[in-house]
Short mmCIF file of C-alpha atoms and ligand atoms in Angstrom, two decimals:
data_model
loop_
_atom_site.label_atom_id
_atom_site.label_comp_id
_atom_site.label_asym_id
_atom_site.label_seq_id
_atom_site.Cartn_x
_atom_site.Cartn_y
_atom_site.Cartn_z
CA MET A 5 30.79 18.20 2.60
CA ILE A 6 27.84 15.62 2.28
CA ARG A 7 24.41 17.12 3.09
CA PHE A 8 21.16 15.18 3.27
CA GLU A 9 18.16 17.58 2.96
CA HIS A 10 14.71 16.04 3.62
CA VAL A 11 15.57 12.95 1.67
CA THR A 12 12.84 10.17 1.25
CA LYS A 13 13.08 7.13 -0.66
CA ARG A 14 10.18 4.98 -1.54
CA TYR A 15 10.71 1.86 -3.72
CA PRO A 16 8.18 1.27 -6.72
CA ASP A 17 6.54 -1.52 -4.38
CA GLY A 18 5.59 1.06 -1.80
CA THR A 19 8.15 0.35 0.87
CA THR A 20 9.31 3.47 2.45
CA ALA A 21 13.15 2.91 3.12
CA VAL A 22 14.02 6.13 4.52
CA GLU A 23 12.00 9.22 5.38
CA ASP A 24 12.70 12.80 5.82
CA LEU A 25 16.46 12.25 6.41
CA SER A 26 18.49 15.42 7.12
CA PHE A 27 22.03 15.31 8.26
CA GLU A 28 25.47 16.52 7.23
CA VAL A 29 28.92 14.97 7.34
CA ALA A 30 31.81 17.31 7.55
CA GLU A 31 34.88 17.16 5.49
CA GLY A 32 37.38 14.68 6.93
CA GLU A 33 34.69 13.23 9.24
CA LEU A 34 33.88 9.78 9.61
CA VAL A 35 30.11 8.98 10.29
CA THR A 36 28.88 5.55 11.03
CA LEU A 37 25.25 4.59 10.22
CA VAL A 38 24.07 1.83 12.56
CA GLY A 39 20.77 0.22 13.16
CA PRO A 40 19.03 -3.08 12.57
CA SER A 41 18.45 -4.99 9.40
CA GLY A 42 16.23 -3.34 7.04
CA CYS A 43 16.18 0.23 8.70
CA GLY A 44 17.54 1.96 5.51
CA LYS A 45 21.24 2.26 5.98
CA THR A 46 22.25 0.84 2.68
CA THR A 47 19.64 2.76 0.83
CA THR A 48 21.19 6.08 2.32
CA MET A 49 24.55 5.12 1.26
CA LYS A 50 23.57 4.22 -2.28
CA MET A 51 21.71 7.57 -2.71
CA VAL A 52 25.23 9.33 -2.29
CA ASN A 53 26.59 7.78 -5.37
CA ARG A 54 23.43 7.60 -7.26
CA LEU A 55 22.97 3.96 -7.44
CA ILE A 56 19.49 4.88 -6.02
CA ASP A 57 17.80 8.16 -6.57
CA PRO A 58 15.67 9.76 -3.90
CA THR A 59 11.93 10.00 -4.24
CA SER A 60 12.13 13.42 -2.65
CA GLY A 61 14.69 15.92 -1.10
CA ARG A 62 18.16 16.54 -2.09
CA ILE A 63 21.73 15.45 -1.38
CA LEU A 64 24.53 18.05 -1.77
CA LEU A 65 28.08 17.16 -2.17
CA ASN A 66 30.50 20.25 -1.62
CA GLY A 67 27.23 22.35 -2.00
CA GLU A 68 26.35 20.91 -5.50
CA ASP A 69 23.14 19.13 -5.85
CA ILE A 70 24.19 15.44 -6.95
CA ALA A 71 20.91 14.96 -8.97
CA ALA A 72 22.50 17.39 -11.49
CA ALA A 73 25.86 15.42 -11.65
CA ASP A 74 26.71 12.89 -14.19
CA PRO A 75 26.66 9.52 -12.23
CA VAL A 76 29.76 8.27 -13.72
CA GLU A 77 31.60 11.28 -13.10
CA LEU A 78 30.26 11.51 -9.60
CA ARG A 79 31.41 7.99 -8.75
CA ARG A 80 34.89 8.82 -9.63
CA ARG A 81 34.85 11.14 -6.72
CA ILE A 82 33.42 8.57 -4.41
CA GLY A 83 35.22 5.40 -3.26
CA TYR A 84 32.94 2.56 -2.46
CA VAL A 85 33.80 -0.42 -0.30
CA ILE A 86 31.29 -3.13 0.20
CA GLN A 87 31.40 -6.39 2.35
CA GLN A 88 31.61 -8.80 -0.51
CA VAL A 89 34.62 -6.84 -1.89
CA GLY A 90 33.76 -7.40 -5.47
CA LEU A 91 37.41 -8.16 -6.64
CA PHE A 92 38.01 -9.26 -10.19
CA PRO A 93 38.88 -12.99 -9.76
CA HIS A 94 41.06 -13.06 -12.90
CA LYS A 95 43.19 -10.08 -11.77
CA THR A 96 46.19 -9.87 -9.63
CA VAL A 97 46.02 -8.01 -6.28
CA LEU A 98 47.95 -5.36 -7.87
CA GLU A 99 46.01 -5.19 -11.12
CA ASN A 100 42.80 -4.91 -8.90
CA THR A 101 44.12 -2.11 -6.85
CA ALA A 102 45.16 -0.09 -9.99
CA THR A 103 41.88 -0.73 -11.86
CA VAL A 104 40.30 2.63 -11.13
CA PRO A 105 43.36 5.04 -11.80
CA GLN A 106 43.87 3.16 -15.12
CA LEU A 107 40.15 3.49 -16.12
CA ILE A 108 40.52 7.33 -15.57
CA GLY A 109 43.66 7.55 -17.74
CA THR A 110 46.37 7.24 -15.29
CA PRO A 111 49.47 5.75 -17.17
CA LYS A 112 49.82 2.03 -16.29
CA ALA A 113 53.22 2.14 -14.53
CA LYS A 114 52.14 5.19 -12.40
CA ALA A 115 48.78 3.51 -11.48
CA ARG A 116 50.80 0.32 -10.38
CA ALA A 117 53.40 2.20 -8.50
CA ARG A 118 50.41 3.95 -6.59
CA ALA A 119 48.64 0.75 -6.28
CA ALA A 120 51.90 -0.91 -4.63
CA GLU A 121 52.03 2.17 -2.20
CA LEU A 122 48.45 1.66 -1.21
CA LEU A 123 48.81 -2.08 -0.43
CA GLU A 124 51.81 -1.34 1.68
CA LEU A 125 49.56 1.29 3.45
CA VAL A 126 46.74 -1.30 4.18
CA GLY A 127 49.41 -3.78 5.52
CA LEU A 128 50.00 -6.08 2.45
CA ASP A 129 53.50 -6.24 1.22
CA PRO A 130 53.18 -5.79 -2.52
CA ALA A 131 56.05 -7.93 -3.17
CA VAL A 132 54.36 -10.77 -1.50
CA TYR A 133 50.66 -10.18 -2.37
CA GLY A 134 50.67 -8.13 -5.33
CA GLY A 135 50.97 -11.00 -7.72
CA ARG A 136 48.44 -13.09 -5.98
CA TYR A 137 44.93 -13.72 -7.21
CA PRO A 138 41.82 -12.87 -4.93
CA GLU A 139 41.27 -16.65 -4.26
CA GLN A 140 44.86 -16.92 -2.84
CA LEU A 141 44.04 -14.53 0.05
CA SER A 142 42.25 -14.60 3.43
CA GLY A 143 39.05 -12.95 3.89
CA GLY A 144 40.65 -10.08 5.96
CA GLN A 145 43.33 -9.71 3.21
CA ARG A 146 40.61 -9.42 0.46
CA GLN A 147 38.96 -6.58 2.48
CA ARG A 148 42.13 -4.89 2.76
CA VAL A 149 42.58 -4.93 -0.96
CA GLY A 150 39.06 -3.53 -1.20
CA VAL A 151 40.10 -0.51 1.00
CA ALA A 152 43.31 0.02 -1.02
CA ARG A 153 41.25 -0.18 -4.26
CA ALA A 154 38.78 2.30 -2.94
CA LEU A 155 41.61 4.70 -1.80
CA ALA A 156 43.52 4.23 -5.23
CA ALA A 157 41.66 6.99 -7.16
CA ASP A 158 42.10 9.15 -4.17
CA PRO A 159 38.40 9.94 -3.79
CA PRO A 160 37.75 12.70 -1.20
CA VAL A 161 34.50 10.65 -0.11
CA LEU A 162 34.47 7.09 0.78
CA LEU A 163 31.30 4.96 1.20
CA MET A 164 31.87 1.79 3.18
CA ASP A 165 29.06 -0.72 3.51
CA GLU A 166 29.78 -3.34 6.11
CA PRO A 167 33.51 -3.15 5.07
CA PHE A 168 34.73 -5.45 7.90
CA GLY A 169 31.75 -7.62 7.88
CA ALA A 170 32.78 -10.99 6.38
CA VAL A 171 35.80 -11.57 8.70
CA ASP A 172 35.94 -13.14 12.18
CA PRO A 173 35.96 -10.84 15.22
CA VAL A 174 39.55 -11.02 15.87
CA VAL A 175 40.69 -10.08 12.38
CA ARG A 176 37.83 -7.61 12.26
CA GLU A 177 39.00 -5.71 15.25
CA ARG A 178 42.65 -5.62 13.77
CA LEU A 179 41.29 -4.26 10.54
CA GLN A 180 39.28 -1.64 12.29
CA ASN A 181 42.38 -0.45 14.24
CA GLU A 182 44.58 -0.48 11.07
CA PHE A 183 41.79 1.52 9.38
CA LEU A 184 41.49 4.25 12.07
CA ALA A 185 45.32 4.54 11.93
CA LEU A 186 45.02 4.92 8.06
CA GLN A 187 42.14 7.56 8.40
CA LYS A 188 44.44 9.65 10.56
CA THR A 189 46.67 10.10 7.45
CA VAL A 190 44.15 10.24 4.69
CA ARG A 191 41.30 12.14 6.37
CA LYS A 192 38.62 11.10 3.88
CA THR A 193 34.98 12.14 4.58
CA ILE A 194 33.32 8.77 5.19
CA LEU A 195 29.90 7.35 5.65
CA LEU A 196 30.17 3.68 6.99
CA VAL A 197 27.28 1.36 7.35
CA THR A 198 27.38 -1.29 10.01
CA HIS A 199 24.72 -3.15 12.01
CA ASP A 200 27.42 -3.57 14.93
CA LEU A 201 27.25 -0.88 17.49
CA GLU A 202 30.68 -1.71 18.87
CA GLU A 203 31.97 -0.97 15.45
CA ALA A 204 29.95 2.35 15.10
CA ILE A 205 31.26 3.51 18.39
CA ARG A 206 34.76 2.54 17.80
CA LEU A 207 35.16 4.05 14.09
CA GLY A 208 32.76 6.77 14.23
CA ASP A 209 33.51 10.49 14.94
CA ARG A 210 29.76 10.68 14.96
CA ILE A 211 27.02 8.01 14.76
CA ALA A 212 23.59 8.05 13.19
CA VAL A 213 21.60 5.62 14.96
CA TYR A 214 18.77 4.44 12.65
CA GLY A 215 15.29 3.31 13.79
CA THR A 216 12.96 2.47 10.88
CA GLY A 217 13.84 4.76 8.15
CA THR A 218 14.63 7.54 10.17
CA ILE A 219 17.60 8.78 12.26
CA GLU A 220 16.81 8.64 16.00
CA GLN A 221 19.94 10.22 17.07
CA PHE A 222 22.94 11.85 15.23
CA ALA A 223 25.60 12.45 17.80
CA HIS A 224 29.12 11.89 19.08
CA PRO A 225 29.58 8.38 20.38
CA ALA A 226 29.89 9.45 24.06
CA ALA A 227 26.44 11.40 23.72
CA VAL A 228 24.80 8.29 22.08
CA LEU A 229 26.11 6.20 24.93
CA GLY A 230 25.67 8.60 27.78
CA ALA A 231 22.54 10.63 26.79
CA PRO A 232 20.52 8.35 24.32
CA ALA A 233 18.02 10.79 22.71
CA THR A 234 14.90 8.37 22.53
CA GLU A 235 13.59 5.32 24.29
CA TYR A 236 14.68 3.38 21.03
CA VAL A 237 18.25 4.56 21.19
CA ALA A 238 18.48 3.76 24.93
CA SER A 239 17.40 0.08 24.29
CA PHE A 240 19.50 -0.35 21.28
CA VAL A 241 22.47 0.92 23.27
CA GLY A 242 21.46 -0.92 26.37
CA ALA A 243 21.65 -4.30 24.76
CA ASP A 244 25.38 -3.38 24.37
CA ARG A 245 28.30 -3.38 26.63
CA GLY A 246 28.95 0.28 25.91
CA LEU A 247 27.15 1.72 28.89
CA LYS A 248 28.56 -0.85 31.32
CA ARG A 249 31.98 0.15 30.05
CA LEU A 250 31.21 3.60 30.98
CA ALA A 251 30.70 2.59 34.53
CA VAL A 252 34.05 0.83 34.81
CA THR A 253 36.47 2.69 32.92
CA PRO A 254 38.23 5.41 34.88
CA VAL A 255 39.40 8.72 33.54
CA GLU A 256 43.10 8.62 32.88
CA ALA A 257 45.68 11.48 32.23
CA ALA A 258 46.01 10.41 28.62
CA ASP A 259 42.36 11.35 27.85
CA LEU A 260 42.89 14.89 29.06
CA ALA A 261 43.54 18.11 26.93
CA GLU A 262 45.61 20.80 28.43
CA ALA A 263 43.95 23.19 30.77
CA ASP A 264 44.40 26.62 28.83
CA GLY A 265 42.54 29.87 29.59
CA LYS A 266 39.60 29.81 32.07
CA ALA A 267 39.39 26.75 34.37
CA PRO A 268 36.15 24.88 33.79
CA THR A 269 33.54 25.40 36.64
CA ALA A 270 32.71 21.67 37.11
CA SER A 271 35.43 19.07 37.74
CA VAL A 272 36.14 15.28 38.56
CA PRO A 273 38.99 13.76 40.09
CA LEU A 274 41.34 11.44 38.17
CA GLY A 275 40.06 7.96 38.45
CA ALA A 276 36.49 8.83 38.48
CA THR A 277 34.60 6.65 35.96
CA LEU A 278 33.54 7.76 32.48
CA ARG A 279 29.86 7.73 33.55
CA GLU A 280 30.48 10.32 36.40
CA ALA A 281 32.59 12.40 34.09
CA LEU A 282 30.11 12.15 31.36
CA ALA A 283 27.24 13.04 33.77
CA ALA A 284 29.23 16.33 34.70
CA LEU A 285 30.03 17.06 31.11
CA LEU A 286 26.37 16.74 29.95
CA GLN A 287 25.52 19.60 32.69
CA GLU A 288 28.35 21.86 31.33
CA ASP A 289 27.28 24.18 28.58
CA SER A 290 31.15 24.82 27.77
CA GLY A 291 31.36 21.11 26.75
CA ARG A 292 34.52 20.78 29.05
CA ILE A 293 35.25 19.80 32.60
CA GLY A 294 38.22 20.04 34.81
CA VAL A 295 39.94 16.93 36.12
CA THR A 296 41.76 17.08 39.36
CA ASP A 297 44.63 15.42 41.19
CA PRO A 298 42.47 13.44 43.95
CA ARG A 299 44.98 14.10 46.66
CA SER A 300 46.01 17.83 46.02
CA GLY A 301 42.82 18.95 44.10
CA ALA A 302 45.05 20.64 41.79
CA LEU A 303 43.83 20.92 37.99
CA VAL A 304 45.57 18.26 35.87
CA GLY A 305 43.85 18.96 32.61
CA VAL A 306 40.38 19.23 30.92
CA LEU A 307 38.13 16.50 29.69
CA THR A 308 36.06 16.97 26.60
CA PRO A 309 33.76 14.47 24.74
CA GLU A 310 36.48 13.46 22.50
CA GLY A 311 38.45 12.63 25.60
CA VAL A 312 35.61 10.32 26.69
CA HIS A 313 35.59 8.80 23.13
CA ARG A 314 39.31 8.20 23.42
CA ALA A 315 38.93 6.66 26.75
CA LEU A 316 36.14 4.38 25.45
CA ARG A 317 38.15 3.17 22.54
CA ARG A 318 41.12 2.49 24.90
CA ALA A 319 38.85 0.58 27.18
CA GLN A 320 37.61 -1.52 24.17
CA LEU A 321 41.06 -2.33 23.00
CA GLN A 322 41.99 -3.46 26.55
CA GLU A 323 39.10 -5.90 26.65
CA ALA A 324 40.01 -7.14 23.24
N1 ATP B 9 14.68 -2.51 -4.50
C1 ATP B 9 14.03 -2.52 -3.43
N2 ATP B 9 12.64 -2.73 -3.53
C2 ATP B 9 11.75 -2.61 -2.48
N3 ATP B 9 12.09 -2.52 -1.20
C3 ATP B 9 13.51 -2.46 -0.96
C4 ATP B 9 14.43 -2.55 -1.97
N4 ATP B 9 15.58 -2.30 -1.58
C5 ATP B 9 15.42 -2.18 -0.04
N5 ATP B 9 14.23 -2.34 0.25
C6 ATP B 9 13.58 -2.17 1.52
O1 ATP B 9 13.85 -0.96 1.99
C7 ATP B 9 14.13 -1.00 3.37
C8 ATP B 9 15.71 -0.69 3.82
O2 ATP B 9 16.58 -1.38 3.15
P1 ATP B 9 18.20 -1.12 3.32
O3 ATP B 9 18.82 -2.29 2.52
O4 ATP B 9 18.30 0.29 3.05
O5 ATP B 9 18.47 -1.51 4.91
P2 ATP B 9 19.55 -1.81 5.59
O6 ATP B 9 19.51 -0.85 7.05
O7 ATP B 9 20.78 -1.50 4.76
O8 ATP B 9 19.60 -3.24 6.04
P3 ATP B 9 20.66 -4.35 6.08
O9 ATP B 9 21.40 -4.14 7.36
O10 ATP B 9 19.83 -5.65 6.15
O11 ATP B 9 21.58 -4.35 4.91
C9 ATP B 9 14.07 -2.40 3.78
O12 ATP B 9 12.79 -2.73 4.23
C10 ATP B 9 14.15 -3.27 2.40
O13 ATP B 9 13.34 -4.53 2.42
#
């Protein structure tokens, strides 16, 4: 869906923001870009909707080189959510949400009906909040409006730059969870920038861990945590509670998929830690291991990297 091919961006002052980036985001996938300040995340993102053009390399959207696309037309297909939300202060919540559909010619009544639906979807009752102005909302509510507005034109692709950055940790976590539930329904192709590893792990189907201007590892969250590709990723991840969480979180029945077909060769018992399970999983070319009943030894189900990911998310929620 979104494909970077050897993309480099050098700013006129000589700063190389990103160098030789190549990666692909599949349709319906949520990829988080994580890394320290100044590593090139925002530059990567802004090249997708042509707020910035690459110095070399190319970016394909659905196989089409975006360098040939009309930027205005391109941005209609790509929703953009930024930390400072950028709501129009003199427009109501409903008007703000309906802005893009109206710009592209959706009749006013229809655009507003759709806006009300979306507000409902992001957890804001349109009857209560629709008529308010942005300054009459909390930070978290404003961010929800930002998400609703980005979804209003129903773009297949969403770019989100620290979308939950400006709120306190408790609200942030709630917004993240609501957003995950929403993504299950809308299945957009999403690139989300964050400097927060916890957020990257919780939200990402896959994570791109940035060094300086390059991606050090692009992988499933469990692989980033369990098998960091470089020393740099290991130290970035090591500073986090993620690895410790692997060591203290048990494999539960809810994390497993059904054991159909051939039984996996390796297995761990239910209740083994995620770290043990991940160690076994990383040795298995099939990408799945069996999980057995600790007493009878009977196969209970199979564990895949997605199961480890689910278990980690569960553990994070329990800690919250
Ligand atoms: N217009 C510009 N001109 C020159 N250098 C720039 C410009 N914009 C960004 N940079 C530099 O490019 C590098 C990457 O910046 P970018 O904003 O992409 O990083 P980031 O990872 O998003 O950082 P943050 O998390 O702080 O937003 C930084 O060194 C930054 O100073």
